[in-house]
């Protein structure tokens, strides 16, 4: 019997997967791109001219294609002018209006017609840009002695240092300590007598026009207030630096920061100081102009950064010093000051020079300024020369001249040591010897000393010691001898001792000194 076929067998199970292959290696990095050129901006002062009517800043932009970290002319791609307030061409930014107080707007609405120049200068000032307007400076309390009612507001004509102190407290406090603030205290001085009595009279409200428009315009007047807050015409207008104001403050900031733009650049220029520091008795501007300092300034005015906010010598500018640089300006180690005496070690305006109080500290401060441009050896040698020159003036001329002048007027003769009988009147400027002595120290002696201090050789020599010597030997000394000799012959025995003492002092003491023997007037006792 045949058997049956069996069924198909089941499929076998799948085999397990093989292990994954390893990752391929990374591709190489691409090369770096070239660096882009740096963008640069250069800002320079733009002088007044076609691009900016009143000057401003020139801003140049571009890329540093050659990598020298400088913006070369061919790399400049854009130029913009940021101008001081002005009107004119398209490239000159038009005047930018700044919101002012309602009171100031009312002032401007009237004064831009009645006194347009004042308004225009103020609108160019930083005061305008900071919102310091007419009313902000001229407003007054009803109780102020010079207050006046003006178009519905209470104002004062004068803006005094106390008013300025509300925004400038440090500058005002420094100025108050300065000799400038005391400049108006000249009543009773010999200078004042010259202007009021000898040159003038008291026909102008009890004052001399010479004093009002001469002395007081620099020194300052004592401003008097009349009814309604108006100012007495013999005391104002006046911008003297030591003006005595109705509120009790001393000074006038506008003496240097002139109205109504109050420009720092103008205040820093030497001509600003030269308005008063000029002439035969204080020729500082003439001396500065002949000095190397002055020559450098006028040759490099465009490099002086006179509009700088900080104006630090050696940082903001280096071309030359001005008066303000040496006496007031900031250095890298000391701040600016409005006390012009903080760097003066000598008093050079008095008959006989002496050191100022704390003069060593003050000299250090001045030498710090000098040291910005000069080596310490150079500076030390200059001050050694100055000290020697002042000592020469004092010892050879000023001290004996003062002794002779005072003795003739009844003072003390050094060799005698006693008060004497006056051989001339005690009124001022009515005797020739008083004029001789005045010229010797007040004019010629000041010129010589200032010439040395400010490096003006012609004022040391021909306008200085030459004139001092001529005045001493051929004017003051002969006049004193003449007065004494006349007294010996006048028959009044009470004058004889004084007259002989003066002659002995001159002829056996002063003129026998080695520095005077060339004159051949020594009388051996």
Short mmCIF file of C-alpha atoms in Angstrom, two decimals:
data_model
loop_
_atom_site.label_atom_id
_atom_site.label_comp_id
_atom_site.label_asym_id
_atom_site.label_seq_id
_atom_site.Cartn_x
_atom_site.Cartn_y
_atom_site.Cartn_z
CA UNK A 1 0.00 0.00 0.00
CA UNK A 2 1.35 3.37 -0.92
CA UNK A 3 2.01 5.95 1.89
CA UNK A 4 0.82 9.68 1.78
CA UNK A 5 3.24 12.63 1.32
CA UNK A 6 3.95 14.77 4.42
CA UNK A 7 3.26 18.69 4.58
CA UNK A 8 5.95 21.35 3.80
CA UNK A 9 8.23 22.33 6.63
CA UNK A 10 8.01 25.95 8.16
CA UNK A 11 10.44 28.71 7.07
CA UNK A 12 13.55 29.24 9.11
CA UNK A 13 13.94 32.42 11.30
CA UNK A 14 15.68 35.59 9.84
CA UNK A 15 19.31 36.11 10.68
CA UNK A 16 20.29 39.02 13.05
CA UNK A 17 21.36 42.47 11.53
CA UNK A 18 25.04 43.15 11.17
CA UNK A 19 26.76 45.92 13.20
CA UNK A 20 26.62 49.60 11.84
CA UNK A 21 29.62 50.82 9.91
CA UNK A 22 31.87 53.56 11.46
CA UNK A 23 31.24 57.37 10.65
CA UNK A 24 33.19 58.97 7.83
CA UNK A 25 35.83 61.67 8.61
CA UNK A 26 34.84 65.44 8.64
CA UNK A 27 35.66 67.58 5.62
CA UNK A 28 38.41 70.31 5.92
CA UNK A 29 37.42 73.91 7.04
CA UNK A 30 37.08 76.65 4.42
CA UNK A 31 39.62 79.58 4.39
CA UNK A 32 38.82 82.75 6.50
CA UNK A 33 37.39 85.81 4.72
CA UNK A 34 39.47 89.03 4.55
CA UNK A 35 38.90 91.64 7.34
CA UNK A 36 36.64 94.58 6.51
CA UNK A 37 38.04 98.15 6.52
CA UNK A 38 37.50 100.19 9.73
CA UNK A 39 35.03 103.03 9.60
CA UNK A 40 36.58 106.32 10.77
CA UNK A 41 35.25 109.75 11.68
CA UNK A 42 37.42 112.89 11.88
CA UNK A 43 36.13 116.05 13.60
CA UNK A 44 37.96 119.36 13.18
CA UNK A 45 37.22 123.01 13.88
CA UNK A 46 35.61 124.74 10.92
CA UNK A 47 36.49 128.45 10.82
CA UNK A 48 33.89 131.03 9.97
CA UNK A 49 33.45 131.14 6.23
CA UNK A 50 31.48 129.72 3.34
CA UNK A 51 30.61 126.43 5.03
CA UNK A 52 29.73 127.89 8.42
CA UNK A 53 29.02 131.58 8.64
CA UNK A 54 29.97 131.76 12.30
CA UNK A 55 32.28 128.74 12.43
CA UNK A 56 31.59 125.29 13.82
CA UNK A 57 32.81 121.72 13.34
CA UNK A 58 33.63 119.76 10.19
CA UNK A 59 32.74 116.06 10.47
CA UNK A 60 34.35 113.76 7.87
CA UNK A 61 33.44 110.06 7.60
CA UNK A 62 34.96 107.22 5.58
CA UNK A 63 36.77 103.88 5.73
CA UNK A 64 40.41 103.21 6.48
CA UNK A 65 41.25 101.46 3.22
CA UNK A 66 45.03 101.50 3.66
CA UNK A 67 44.99 100.48 7.33
CA UNK A 68 47.00 103.43 8.67
CA UNK A 69 44.36 104.33 11.29
CA UNK A 70 43.94 107.73 9.66
CA UNK A 71 41.24 109.14 7.44
CA UNK A 72 43.11 110.23 4.34
CA UNK A 73 41.48 112.68 1.91
CA UNK A 74 40.86 110.01 -0.72
CA UNK A 75 39.09 107.83 1.88
CA UNK A 76 36.47 110.43 2.84
CA UNK A 77 32.99 109.43 1.72
CA UNK A 78 30.85 112.02 3.53
CA UNK A 79 31.27 115.53 4.99
CA UNK A 80 28.87 117.23 7.40
CA UNK A 81 29.17 120.66 8.99
CA UNK A 82 27.85 121.23 12.49
CA UNK A 83 27.74 124.99 12.61
CA UNK A 84 27.32 127.49 15.34
CA UNK A 85 23.96 129.21 15.12
CA UNK A 86 23.81 131.00 11.79
CA UNK A 87 21.79 131.70 8.71
CA UNK A 88 22.76 131.15 5.12
CA UNK A 89 23.71 128.38 2.72
CA UNK A 90 22.25 124.88 2.83
CA UNK A 91 25.46 123.39 4.19
CA UNK A 92 25.32 125.82 7.09
CA UNK A 93 22.82 124.50 9.61
CA UNK A 94 20.13 127.10 10.21
CA UNK A 95 19.61 128.66 13.61
CA UNK A 96 18.17 126.06 15.96
CA UNK A 97 15.45 127.36 18.19
CA UNK A 98 15.58 126.43 21.86
CA UNK A 99 12.51 126.83 24.02
CA UNK A 100 12.80 129.73 26.45
CA UNK A 101 10.66 130.87 29.35
CA UNK A 102 7.52 132.86 28.63
CA UNK A 103 9.10 135.90 30.29
CA UNK A 104 12.18 135.69 28.09
CA UNK A 105 10.04 135.22 24.99
CA UNK A 106 8.28 138.45 25.90
CA UNK A 107 11.64 140.23 26.27
CA UNK A 108 12.80 138.97 22.88
CA UNK A 109 9.58 139.96 21.14
CA UNK A 110 10.30 143.58 22.03
CA UNK A 111 14.09 143.73 22.05
CA UNK A 112 14.58 142.04 18.69
CA UNK A 113 13.18 145.31 17.35
CA UNK A 114 14.56 147.85 19.82
CA UNK A 115 18.02 146.32 20.39
CA UNK A 116 18.35 143.57 17.77
CA UNK A 117 22.11 143.12 18.11
CA UNK A 118 21.76 142.15 21.76
CA UNK A 119 19.20 139.49 20.90
CA UNK A 120 21.27 138.15 18.02
CA UNK A 121 24.45 137.83 20.07
CA UNK A 122 22.56 136.12 22.88
CA UNK A 123 21.02 133.65 20.42
CA UNK A 124 24.54 132.67 19.38
CA UNK A 125 25.58 132.01 22.97
CA UNK A 126 25.66 128.91 25.09
CA UNK A 127 23.35 130.72 27.47
CA UNK A 128 20.68 130.57 24.79
CA UNK A 129 21.28 126.87 24.14
CA UNK A 130 21.04 126.15 27.88
CA UNK A 131 17.82 128.13 28.28
CA UNK A 132 19.41 130.98 30.24
CA UNK A 133 17.48 133.91 28.87
CA UNK A 134 16.92 137.59 29.52
CA UNK A 135 14.58 137.07 32.43
CA UNK A 136 16.63 134.31 34.03
CA UNK A 137 19.58 136.70 34.41
CA UNK A 138 17.81 140.02 34.95
CA UNK A 139 14.95 138.95 37.21
CA UNK A 140 14.90 140.61 40.64
CA UNK A 141 13.01 140.51 43.90
CA UNK A 142 10.84 143.48 44.68
CA UNK A 143 12.97 144.10 47.77
CA UNK A 144 16.23 144.41 45.80
CA UNK A 145 17.64 147.93 46.02
CA UNK A 146 17.92 148.18 42.23
CA UNK A 147 14.65 146.44 41.38
CA UNK A 148 12.42 148.08 38.78
CA UNK A 149 9.05 147.31 37.27
CA UNK A 150 9.36 146.74 33.54
CA UNK A 151 6.48 145.63 31.34
CA UNK A 152 4.83 143.70 34.12
CA UNK A 153 8.00 142.02 35.43
CA UNK A 154 10.39 142.93 38.24
CA UNK A 155 13.92 143.12 36.91
CA UNK A 156 17.30 144.78 37.52
CA UNK A 157 19.56 146.35 34.93
CA UNK A 158 22.73 144.98 36.51
CA UNK A 159 23.62 141.31 36.43
CA UNK A 160 26.11 140.94 39.27
CA UNK A 161 28.49 138.17 40.31
CA UNK A 162 25.93 137.11 42.91
CA UNK A 163 23.42 136.64 40.10
CA UNK A 164 25.89 134.66 38.00
CA UNK A 165 26.69 132.51 41.05
CA UNK A 166 23.29 130.84 40.83
CA UNK A 167 24.66 128.86 37.86
CA UNK A 168 28.41 129.39 38.31
CA UNK A 169 29.03 129.11 42.08
CA UNK A 170 32.66 127.95 41.92
CA UNK A 171 33.78 130.64 39.48
CA UNK A 172 31.99 133.31 41.48
CA UNK A 173 33.56 132.18 44.76
CA UNK A 174 37.05 132.13 43.23
CA UNK A 175 36.59 135.57 41.73
CA UNK A 176 35.43 136.97 45.07
CA UNK A 177 38.81 136.00 46.56
CA UNK A 178 40.80 137.61 43.77
CA UNK A 179 42.54 140.95 43.54
CA UNK A 180 40.33 141.69 40.56
CA UNK A 181 37.33 141.86 42.88
CA UNK A 182 39.09 144.57 44.93
CA UNK A 183 40.00 146.71 41.92
CA UNK A 184 37.24 149.22 42.64
CA UNK A 185 38.69 150.11 46.02
CA UNK A 186 40.71 153.02 44.62
CA UNK A 187 39.00 155.93 46.36
CA UNK A 188 41.68 158.02 48.07
CA UNK A 189 44.51 156.49 46.07
CA UNK A 190 47.08 158.60 44.26
CA UNK A 191 45.72 157.36 40.93
CA UNK A 192 42.26 158.55 41.90
CA UNK A 193 43.55 161.97 42.99
CA UNK A 194 45.21 162.40 39.62
CA UNK A 195 41.97 161.73 37.76
CA UNK A 196 39.63 163.68 40.03
CA UNK A 197 41.72 166.68 41.05
CA UNK A 198 44.87 167.15 39.00
CA UNK A 199 43.55 166.10 35.59
CA UNK A 200 39.87 166.78 36.19
CA UNK A 201 37.27 168.38 38.42
CA UNK A 202 34.10 167.31 40.18
CA UNK A 203 31.69 168.93 37.73
CA UNK A 204 29.84 165.76 36.68
CA UNK A 205 27.46 165.01 39.57
CA UNK A 206 30.34 165.43 41.99
CA UNK A 207 32.66 163.22 39.97
CA UNK A 208 35.34 163.82 37.36
CA UNK A 209 34.61 162.67 33.80
CA UNK A 210 38.23 161.50 33.69
CA UNK A 211 37.66 159.19 36.63
CA UNK A 212 34.23 158.05 35.42
CA UNK A 213 35.37 157.08 31.92
CA UNK A 214 39.02 156.36 32.64
CA UNK A 215 39.86 154.78 35.97
CA UNK A 216 36.39 153.40 36.70
CA UNK A 217 35.95 151.77 33.30
CA UNK A 218 38.71 149.34 34.26
CA UNK A 219 38.69 149.40 38.06
CA UNK A 220 34.92 149.65 38.47
CA UNK A 221 32.56 152.28 39.81
CA UNK A 222 30.41 152.29 42.90
CA UNK A 223 27.02 152.02 41.22
CA UNK A 224 24.34 154.29 42.65
CA UNK A 225 20.63 153.57 42.28
CA UNK A 226 18.08 156.29 41.66
CA UNK A 227 14.31 156.30 41.99
CA UNK A 228 12.59 153.48 40.15
CA UNK A 229 15.70 151.32 39.92
CA UNK A 230 17.48 153.41 37.31
CA UNK A 231 21.24 153.78 37.70
CA UNK A 232 23.01 157.11 38.21
CA UNK A 233 24.67 158.22 34.99
CA UNK A 234 27.97 159.09 36.64
CA UNK A 235 28.27 155.50 37.92
CA UNK A 236 26.81 153.50 35.03
CA UNK A 237 27.37 152.31 32.27
CA UNK A 238 30.31 150.53 33.83
CA UNK A 239 31.86 147.09 33.40
CA UNK A 240 34.93 147.61 35.56
CA UNK A 241 36.23 144.37 36.97
CA UNK A 242 36.02 145.56 40.59
CA UNK A 243 32.66 147.30 40.28
CA UNK A 244 30.87 147.85 43.60
CA UNK A 245 27.32 146.68 43.00
CA UNK A 246 24.10 147.72 44.75
CA UNK A 247 23.60 144.18 46.09
CA UNK A 248 26.96 144.38 47.89
CA UNK A 249 28.81 142.08 45.51
CA UNK A 250 32.09 143.12 43.92
CA UNK A 251 32.96 142.81 40.27
CA UNK A 252 31.46 142.49 36.83
CA UNK A 253 31.71 139.16 35.05
CA UNK A 254 31.04 141.04 31.81
CA UNK A 255 34.41 142.78 32.17
CA UNK A 256 35.89 139.65 30.61
CA UNK A 257 32.84 137.70 29.40
CA UNK A 258 31.42 140.49 27.30
CA UNK A 259 27.71 140.81 26.63
CA UNK A 260 25.69 139.14 25.21
CA UNK A 261 27.34 136.03 23.82
CA UNK A 262 29.74 135.60 26.78
CA UNK A 263 32.18 133.69 24.58
CA UNK A 264 34.89 131.62 26.31
CA UNK A 265 37.05 132.06 23.22
CA UNK A 266 36.86 135.84 23.51
CA UNK A 267 37.64 135.74 27.24
CA UNK A 268 40.72 133.60 26.64
CA UNK A 269 42.28 135.90 24.06
CA UNK A 270 45.13 138.20 25.19
CA UNK A 271 43.38 141.29 23.82
CA UNK A 272 40.66 140.74 26.39
CA UNK A 273 43.11 141.37 29.23
CA UNK A 274 44.81 144.09 27.20
CA UNK A 275 41.74 146.31 27.45
CA UNK A 276 42.99 147.36 30.90
CA UNK A 277 46.47 145.85 31.22
CA UNK A 278 47.88 148.37 28.76
CA UNK A 279 49.72 151.68 28.78
CA UNK A 280 52.77 153.26 30.43
CA UNK A 281 52.10 151.98 33.95
CA UNK A 282 50.91 148.42 33.27
CA UNK A 283 51.84 147.50 29.67
CA UNK A 284 51.23 143.77 29.96
CA UNK A 285 49.60 143.48 26.54
CA UNK A 286 52.46 145.32 24.86
CA UNK A 287 54.96 143.08 26.63
CA UNK A 288 53.03 139.94 25.69
CA UNK A 289 52.83 140.99 22.06
CA UNK A 290 56.60 141.43 21.79
CA UNK A 291 57.34 138.19 23.64
CA UNK A 292 57.82 134.81 22.01
CA UNK A 293 54.61 133.70 23.69
CA UNK A 294 52.65 136.41 21.90
CA UNK A 295 54.33 135.80 18.56
CA UNK A 296 53.47 132.10 18.79
CA UNK A 297 49.85 132.83 19.66
CA UNK A 298 49.19 135.13 16.73
CA UNK A 299 50.97 132.76 14.35
CA UNK A 300 48.94 129.76 15.53
CA UNK A 301 45.53 131.11 16.51
CA UNK A 302 43.72 128.34 14.64
CA UNK A 303 45.45 125.73 16.81
CA UNK A 304 44.50 127.28 20.15
CA UNK A 305 41.14 125.49 20.65
CA UNK A 306 39.79 128.63 22.26
CA UNK A 307 36.24 127.24 22.17
CA UNK A 308 37.23 124.06 24.01
CA UNK A 309 35.00 122.99 26.88
CA UNK A 310 38.00 121.98 29.02
CA UNK A 311 40.88 124.00 27.49
CA UNK A 312 43.70 122.13 29.20
CA UNK A 313 47.15 123.23 28.08
CA UNK A 314 49.13 120.31 26.69
CA UNK A 315 45.95 118.37 25.97
CA UNK A 316 43.47 120.59 24.14
CA UNK A 317 46.12 122.95 22.77
CA UNK A 318 49.89 123.37 22.77
CA UNK A 319 50.70 126.18 20.33
CA UNK A 320 51.18 129.02 22.84
CA UNK A 321 50.09 130.35 26.22
CA UNK A 322 47.82 133.35 26.62
CA UNK A 323 47.35 135.47 29.74
CA UNK A 324 44.51 133.14 30.72
CA UNK A 325 46.72 130.07 30.27
CA UNK A 326 49.31 131.15 32.81
CA UNK A 327 47.13 132.93 35.34
CA UNK A 328 43.84 131.03 35.15
CA UNK A 329 43.95 128.03 32.83
CA UNK A 330 43.82 124.34 33.64
CA UNK A 331 46.76 121.97 33.34
CA UNK A 332 46.78 118.21 33.61
CA UNK A 333 47.45 118.57 37.35
CA UNK A 334 45.52 121.69 38.43
CA UNK A 335 42.08 123.06 37.57
CA UNK A 336 41.21 126.38 36.03
CA UNK A 337 40.59 129.24 38.45
CA UNK A 338 38.99 132.68 38.47
CA UNK A 339 41.40 133.89 41.18
CA UNK A 340 44.16 135.40 39.08
CA UNK A 341 46.55 135.73 42.03
CA UNK A 342 46.93 132.05 42.90
CA UNK A 343 50.10 131.71 40.80
CA UNK A 344 51.84 135.02 41.52
CA UNK A 345 54.92 134.87 43.75
CA UNK A 346 55.92 138.57 43.48
CA UNK A 347 54.00 141.83 43.91
CA UNK A 348 55.32 143.80 40.94
CA UNK A 349 53.06 146.84 41.08
CA UNK A 350 54.10 148.36 44.44
CA UNK A 351 56.92 150.91 44.94
CA UNK A 352 59.13 148.17 46.38
CA UNK A 353 58.42 144.58 45.40
CA UNK A 354 57.82 141.89 47.97
CA UNK A 355 56.68 138.29 47.90
CA UNK A 356 52.99 137.46 48.02
CA UNK A 357 51.52 135.45 50.88
CA UNK A 358 52.31 131.74 50.54
CA UNK A 359 54.47 132.62 47.56
CA UNK A 360 56.28 129.28 47.38
CA UNK A 361 53.01 127.42 46.78
CA UNK A 362 51.95 130.00 44.22
CA UNK A 363 55.26 129.70 42.41
CA UNK A 364 54.88 125.93 42.28
CA UNK A 365 51.48 126.43 40.66
CA UNK A 366 52.92 128.78 38.05
CA UNK A 367 55.88 126.51 37.37
CA UNK A 368 53.43 123.67 36.80
CA UNK A 369 52.00 125.69 33.91
CA UNK A 370 55.47 126.51 32.57
CA UNK A 371 56.44 122.85 32.82
CA UNK A 372 53.86 121.88 30.23
CA UNK A 373 56.16 123.30 27.55
CA UNK A 374 59.54 123.75 29.25
CA UNK A 375 61.96 121.49 31.11
CA UNK A 376 62.36 121.92 34.86
CA UNK A 377 65.89 123.25 34.37
CA UNK A 378 64.64 125.87 31.93
CA UNK A 379 61.86 126.93 34.31
CA UNK A 380 64.13 127.10 37.37
CA UNK A 381 66.70 129.18 35.51
CA UNK A 382 64.06 131.64 34.32
CA UNK A 383 62.74 132.23 37.84
CA UNK A 384 66.31 132.64 39.12
CA UNK A 385 66.75 135.40 36.53
CA UNK A 386 63.46 137.01 37.56
CA UNK A 387 64.35 136.97 41.25
CA UNK A 388 67.74 138.52 40.53
CA UNK A 389 66.12 141.26 38.46
CA UNK A 390 63.55 142.12 41.12
CA UNK A 391 66.31 142.24 43.75
CA UNK A 392 68.30 144.62 41.53
CA UNK A 393 65.32 146.95 41.12
CA UNK A 394 64.58 146.90 44.85
CA UNK A 395 68.08 147.35 46.21
CA UNK A 396 69.69 149.67 43.68
CA UNK A 397 66.77 151.97 42.95
CA UNK A 398 63.44 151.41 44.71
CA UNK A 399 64.53 151.26 48.36
CA UNK A 400 66.85 154.30 48.27
CA UNK A 401 64.40 156.24 46.06
CA UNK A 402 61.59 155.64 48.53
CA UNK A 403 63.83 156.63 51.45
CA UNK A 404 64.86 159.87 49.74
CA UNK A 405 61.30 160.76 48.75
CA UNK A 406 59.91 160.00 52.20
CA UNK A 407 62.70 161.89 53.98
CA UNK A 408 62.04 165.07 52.00
CA UNK A 409 58.40 164.80 53.07
CA UNK A 410 59.33 164.45 56.73
CA UNK A 411 59.87 160.73 56.93
CA UNK A 412 62.74 158.74 58.34
CA UNK A 413 66.25 158.82 56.92
CA UNK A 414 67.69 155.30 57.29
CA UNK A 415 71.11 156.59 58.37
CA UNK A 416 69.55 158.80 61.05
CA UNK A 417 66.64 156.68 62.18
CA UNK A 418 64.47 159.60 63.29
CA UNK A 419 61.44 161.43 61.97
CA UNK A 420 62.39 164.65 60.25
CA UNK A 421 60.89 168.01 59.42
CA UNK A 422 59.20 168.03 55.99
CA UNK A 423 61.04 170.19 53.47
CA UNK A 424 58.10 170.23 51.02
CA UNK A 425 54.34 170.39 51.46
CA UNK A 426 52.46 167.25 52.40
CA UNK A 427 49.92 167.72 49.63
CA UNK A 428 50.24 165.26 46.78
CA UNK A 429 51.71 165.99 43.37
CA UNK A 430 52.43 169.65 44.05
CA UNK A 431 56.21 169.19 44.23
CA UNK A 432 58.48 168.06 41.43
CA UNK A 433 60.11 165.33 43.48
CA UNK A 434 56.75 163.60 43.92
CA UNK A 435 56.33 163.36 40.16
CA UNK A 436 59.87 162.04 39.78
CA UNK A 437 59.28 159.34 42.36
CA UNK A 438 55.87 158.50 40.87
CA UNK A 439 57.31 157.97 37.41
CA UNK A 440 60.19 155.92 38.79
CA UNK A 441 58.11 153.24 40.50
CA UNK A 442 54.58 153.57 39.11
CA UNK A 443 55.52 153.75 35.44
CA UNK A 444 59.14 152.86 34.72
CA UNK A 445 59.67 150.45 37.60
CA UNK A 446 56.51 148.54 36.81
CA UNK A 447 57.50 148.29 33.17
CA UNK A 448 60.91 146.86 34.06
CA UNK A 449 59.50 144.31 36.48
CA UNK A 450 56.64 143.22 34.25
CA UNK A 451 59.02 142.97 31.31
CA UNK A 452 61.14 140.50 33.26
CA UNK A 453 58.17 138.45 34.45
CA UNK A 454 56.66 138.21 30.96
CA UNK A 455 59.81 137.81 28.85
CA UNK A 456 59.67 141.20 27.12
CA UNK A 457 63.31 142.23 26.61
CA UNK A 458 62.64 145.76 25.33
CA UNK A 459 60.52 146.49 28.39
CA UNK A 460 63.26 145.20 30.66
CA UNK A 461 65.88 147.42 29.03
CA UNK A 462 64.83 150.52 27.08
CA UNK A 463 61.31 150.99 28.47
CA UNK A 464 62.35 149.74 31.90
CA UNK A 465 65.69 149.92 33.69
CA UNK A 466 67.04 152.56 31.31
CA UNK A 467 64.18 154.89 32.26
CA UNK A 468 64.44 153.97 35.95
CA UNK A 469 68.15 154.81 36.00
CA UNK A 470 67.72 158.10 34.17
CA UNK A 471 64.89 159.11 36.52
CA UNK A 472 66.90 158.16 39.61
CA UNK A 473 70.24 159.75 38.73
CA UNK A 474 69.15 162.82 36.81
CA UNK A 475 65.79 163.69 38.29
CA UNK A 476 64.96 162.35 41.76
CA UNK A 477 68.43 162.52 43.35
CA UNK A 478 69.30 166.02 42.02
CA UNK A 479 65.88 167.35 43.02
CA UNK A 480 66.25 166.00 46.57
CA UNK A 481 69.73 167.53 46.81
CA UNK A 482 68.38 170.84 45.54
CA UNK A 483 65.57 170.85 48.12
CA UNK A 484 68.01 170.08 50.94
CA UNK A 485 70.54 172.70 49.82
CA UNK A 486 67.82 175.35 49.57
CA UNK A 487 66.68 174.48 53.08
CA UNK A 488 70.20 175.03 54.42
CA UNK A 489 70.19 178.51 52.91
CA UNK A 490 66.68 179.63 53.85
CA UNK A 491 67.66 180.95 57.28
CA UNK A 492 65.29 178.61 59.12
CA UNK A 493 67.51 176.63 61.47
CA UNK A 494 64.73 174.11 62.20
CA UNK A 495 65.25 172.69 58.73
CA UNK A 496 69.03 172.40 58.90
CA UNK A 497 69.29 169.02 60.62
CA UNK A 498 66.83 167.44 58.21
CA UNK A 499 68.49 168.97 55.17
CA UNK A 500 71.97 167.87 56.21
CA UNK A 501 70.78 164.36 57.07
CA UNK A 502 69.25 163.99 53.62
CA UNK A 503 72.41 165.21 51.88
CA UNK A 504 74.57 162.90 53.97
CA UNK A 505 72.33 159.92 53.22
CA UNK A 506 72.38 160.59 49.48
CA UNK A 507 76.02 161.55 49.05
CA UNK A 508 77.82 159.34 51.56
CA UNK A 509 75.54 156.34 51.83
CA UNK A 510 73.61 155.79 48.60
CA UNK A 511 75.98 157.21 46.01
CA UNK A 512 79.06 155.67 47.62
CA UNK A 513 77.75 152.15 47.17
CA UNK A 514 79.62 150.11 44.54
CA UNK A 515 76.63 150.00 42.19
CA UNK A 516 76.47 153.82 42.12
CA UNK A 517 80.14 154.83 42.08
CA UNK A 518 80.15 155.15 38.27
CA UNK A 519 78.06 158.32 38.81
CA UNK A 520 81.07 160.03 40.45
CA UNK A 521 78.97 161.80 43.06
CA UNK A 522 80.20 159.98 46.15
CA UNK A 523 81.26 162.35 48.94
CA UNK A 524 83.66 160.67 51.34
CA UNK A 525 82.70 161.49 54.94
#
